[in-house]
Coordinates of C-alpha atoms in Angstrom, one line a residue:
X1011 CA 84.2 75.8 51.7
X1012 CA 87.9 75.0 51.9
X1013 CA 88.6 78.8 51.4
X1014 CA 86.4 80.0 54.0
X1015 CA 88.1 77.6 56.6
X1016 CA 91.4 78.8 55.3
X1017 CA 90.3 82.3 55.9
X1018 CA 88.9 81.6 59.2
X1019 CA 92.0 79.8 60.4
X1020 CA 94.3 82.6 58.9
X1021 CA 92.2 85.2 60.8
X1022 CA 92.4 83.2 64.0
X1023 CA 96.2 82.9 63.8
X1024 CA 96.5 86.5 62.9
X1025 CA 94.5 87.4 66.2
X1026 CA 96.5 85.0 68.5
X1027 CA 99.7 86.5 67.0
X1028 CA 98.7 90.3 67.5
X1029 CA 97.4 89.5 71.1
X1030 CA 100.8 87.6 71.9
X1031 CA 102.6 90.8 70.6
X1032 CA 100.4 93.0 72.6
X1033 CA 100.6 91.2 75.9
X1034 CA 104.3 92.1 76.6
X1035 CA 103.7 95.8 75.9
X1036 CA 101.4 95.8 78.8
X1037 CA 103.7 94.1 81.1
X1038 CA 105.2 97.7 82.3
X1039 CA 106.5 97.9 85.8
X1040 CA 103.6 98.7 88.5
X1041 CA 103.7 100.6 91.6
X1042 CA 103.5 98.2 94.4
X1043 CA 103.9 100.4 97.3
X1044 CA 104.4 104.0 98.4
X1045 CA 105.3 106.0 101.4
X1046 CA 103.0 108.1 102.3
X1047 CA 100.6 105.4 100.9
X1048 CA 97.7 106.3 98.9
X1049 CA 94.5 107.4 100.8
X1050 CA 96.7 107.8 104.0
X1051 CA 95.7 110.3 106.6
X1052 CA 98.9 111.6 108.2
X1053 CA 99.0 113.4 111.4
X1054 CA 102.8 114.5 110.8
X1055 CA 104.0 116.0 107.4
X1056 CA 106.5 113.6 105.7
X1057 CA 110.1 114.5 105.0
X1058 CA 109.9 112.6 101.6
X1059 CA 107.8 110.7 99.4
X1060 CA 109.1 107.1 98.3
X1061 CA 107.7 104.7 95.6
X1062 CA 108.6 101.1 95.2
X1063 CA 107.9 99.3 91.7
X1064 CA 107.5 95.7 90.8
X1065 CA 111.0 95.9 89.1
X1066 CA 114.1 98.1 88.7
X1067 CA 113.8 101.2 87.1
X1068 CA 116.0 102.8 84.2
X1069 CA 117.9 105.9 85.2
X1070 CA 120.3 106.9 82.5
X1071 CA 121.0 110.3 83.5
X1072 CA 119.3 113.4 85.4
X1073 CA 116.8 113.6 82.5
X1074 CA 115.8 110.1 82.5
X1075 CA 112.0 110.8 82.3
X1076 CA 111.3 110.4 86.0
X1077 CA 109.2 113.1 87.6
X1078 CA 107.2 113.5 90.7
X1079 CA 104.8 116.3 91.9
X1080 CA 103.1 116.3 95.2
X1081 CA 100.6 119.2 95.0
X1082 CA 98.4 120.7 97.5
X1083 CA 94.8 122.2 96.9
X1084 CA 96.3 125.6 96.0
X1085 CA 98.4 124.0 93.2
X1086 CA 101.7 124.3 95.2
X1087 CA 104.4 121.4 94.4
X1088 CA 106.0 120.5 97.7
X1089 CA 108.8 118.5 96.1
X1090 CA 112.0 120.1 97.3
X1091 CA 114.9 118.3 95.1
X1092 CA 115.4 115.8 92.3
X1093 CA 114.2 112.1 92.4
X1094 CA 116.7 109.6 93.4
X1095 CA 116.3 106.0 92.0
X1096 CA 117.8 103.1 93.5
X1097 CA 117.0 99.7 92.0
X1098 CA 113.2 99.4 92.1
X1099 CA 112.5 102.4 94.3
X1100 CA 112.5 106.3 93.7
X1101 CA 112.4 108.9 96.7
X1102 CA 112.1 112.6 96.5
X1103 CA 112.5 115.0 99.4
X1104 CA 109.5 117.2 100.5
X1105 CA 109.7 120.7 101.6
X1106 CA 109.1 121.7 105.2
X1107 CA 105.9 123.5 106.4
X1108 CA 103.5 121.3 104.6
X1109 CA 99.9 122.7 105.5
X1110 CA 96.9 120.4 106.7
X1111 CA 94.8 119.4 103.5
X1112 CA 94.8 116.8 100.5
X1113 CA 97.9 116.3 98.4
X1114 CA 97.8 114.7 94.8
X1115 CA 100.9 112.8 93.8
X1116 CA 101.6 112.4 90.3
X1117 CA 104.6 110.2 89.3
X1118 CA 106.5 109.1 85.8
X1119 CA 108.9 106.7 85.7
X1120 CA 110.8 104.6 82.9
X1121 CA 109.8 101.0 83.3
X1122 CA 112.7 98.2 83.0
X1123 CA 111.2 97.5 79.6
X1124 CA 112.3 101.2 78.6
X1125 CA 108.9 102.6 78.2
X1126 CA 107.4 105.5 80.5
X1127 CA 104.7 104.5 83.0
X1128 CA 102.7 106.8 85.3
X1129 CA 100.0 107.3 87.6
X1130 CA 98.6 109.2 90.6
X1131 CA 97.2 108.9 94.0
X1132 CA 96.4 111.1 96.9
X1133 CA 96.9 111.3 100.6
X1134 CA 95.9 114.0 103.5
X1135 CA 97.4 115.6 106.2
X1136 CA 95.5 116.4 109.5
X1137 CA 98.5 117.5 111.9
X1138 CA 97.6 118.3 115.5
X1139 CA 99.6 121.5 115.2
X1140 CA 100.5 123.6 112.1
X1141 CA 103.4 121.8 110.6
X1142 CA 105.0 125.1 109.6
X1143 CA 106.5 125.6 113.2
X1144 CA 110.2 124.6 112.9
X1145 CA 110.3 124.4 116.7
X1146 CA 109.0 120.7 116.7
X1147 CA 111.9 118.5 118.5
X1148 CA 112.9 115.2 117.0
X1149 CA 111.0 113.4 120.2
X1150 CA 107.7 115.2 119.4
X1151 CA 107.8 114.2 115.8
X1152 CA 109.1 110.6 116.3
X1153 CA 105.9 109.5 117.8
X1154 CA 103.9 110.7 114.7
X1155 CA 105.3 108.8 112.1
X1156 CA 103.3 108.4 108.8
X1157 CA 101.4 105.2 108.1
X1158 CA 103.6 102.5 107.0
X1159 CA 103.8 101.6 103.4
X1160 CA 100.9 99.6 102.0
X1161 CA 100.3 97.9 98.6
X1162 CA 98.6 100.4 96.4
X1163 CA 97.2 100.1 93.0
X1164 CA 97.3 103.7 91.6
X1165 CA 95.2 104.8 88.8
X1166 CA 97.1 104.2 85.6
X1167 CA 96.8 106.8 83.0
X1168 CA 94.6 105.2 79.9
X1169 CA 97.1 105.5 77.5
X1170 CA 99.5 102.9 79.0
X1171 CA 96.8 100.5 80.0
X1172 CA 94.4 101.1 76.9
X1173 CA 96.9 100.3 73.9
X1174 CA 97.3 96.6 74.3
X1175 CA 93.5 96.4 74.5
X1176 CA 92.9 98.6 71.7
X1177 CA 95.4 96.8 69.6
X1178 CA 93.7 93.4 70.2
X1179 CA 90.2 94.7 69.7
X1180 CA 91.4 96.3 66.4
X1181 CA 93.0 92.9 65.1
X1182 CA 89.6 91.2 66.2
X1183 CA 87.6 93.9 64.3
X1184 CA 89.9 93.5 61.1
X1185 CA 89.8 89.8 61.3
X1186 CA 85.9 90.1 61.4
X1187 CA 85.8 92.5 58.4
X1188 CA 88.3 90.1 56.2
X1189 CA 86.0 87.2 57.1
X1190 CA 82.7 89.0 55.9
X1191 CA 84.6 90.0 52.7
X1192 CA 85.8 86.4 52.1
X1193 CA 82.3 85.1 52.7
X1194 CA 80.6 88.0 50.5
X1195 CA 83.1 87.2 47.9
X1196 CA 82.6 83.2 48.1
X1197 CA 78.5 83.8 47.9
X1198 CA 79.0 86.1 44.4
X1199 CA 80.7 83.2 42.8

C-alpha cells in the first residue's frame, strides 16, 4: 500500500511540475488593440495599420520575424513598406487606392519572451467614393477617420495556444499510465 501511495504522490508531483513549466510557455505577448480594429467597418481607407501588444516586442534587425499582411478578397496585399517596431507597437504603411470590401489582416511578431506569436483578424472598407481617386483633399478625409482602436482578441493560431495544453494533457495521461502499471504490478504480487 505504501508503494501505491508513493507512486500516486510521485505522479502528482510530476504533473504539477510539468504544468508549472508549461504555464510560462503560454504567456506570450497578446494583441491588445489594433487600428483599424477587428471587425471595423471603415468609411475611409486607412493610411497605415498599427498593432499594440501587451509587452515590448523584440526587434533585433530587419529580419526579426515580424510580418504583416493586409489582403483583399482578390488576394492582393496592400502593405506598402516594412513594419516599424516601437516598444509594444508595430506599424506598417498601407498603399493608396484600397477598394471597398473585406480585408484579412495576418500578423506575426516576436514576443518579449523570444517566441514568435501570430494571429489574424478582419475589417471592411465601404467608402462613399472610390478611394482610388487621389484628388480627395485633406479636409474631406479629415471628417472620415477610421474608428478608434479598441481592444481586440484576435484568433490565435492553434500552435501557439495548444502546446501548453497538450503538454499538460500528455503529462496527466503519462501519470495515469504509470499509476495503472504500478497498481497492476502490485496486484500480480
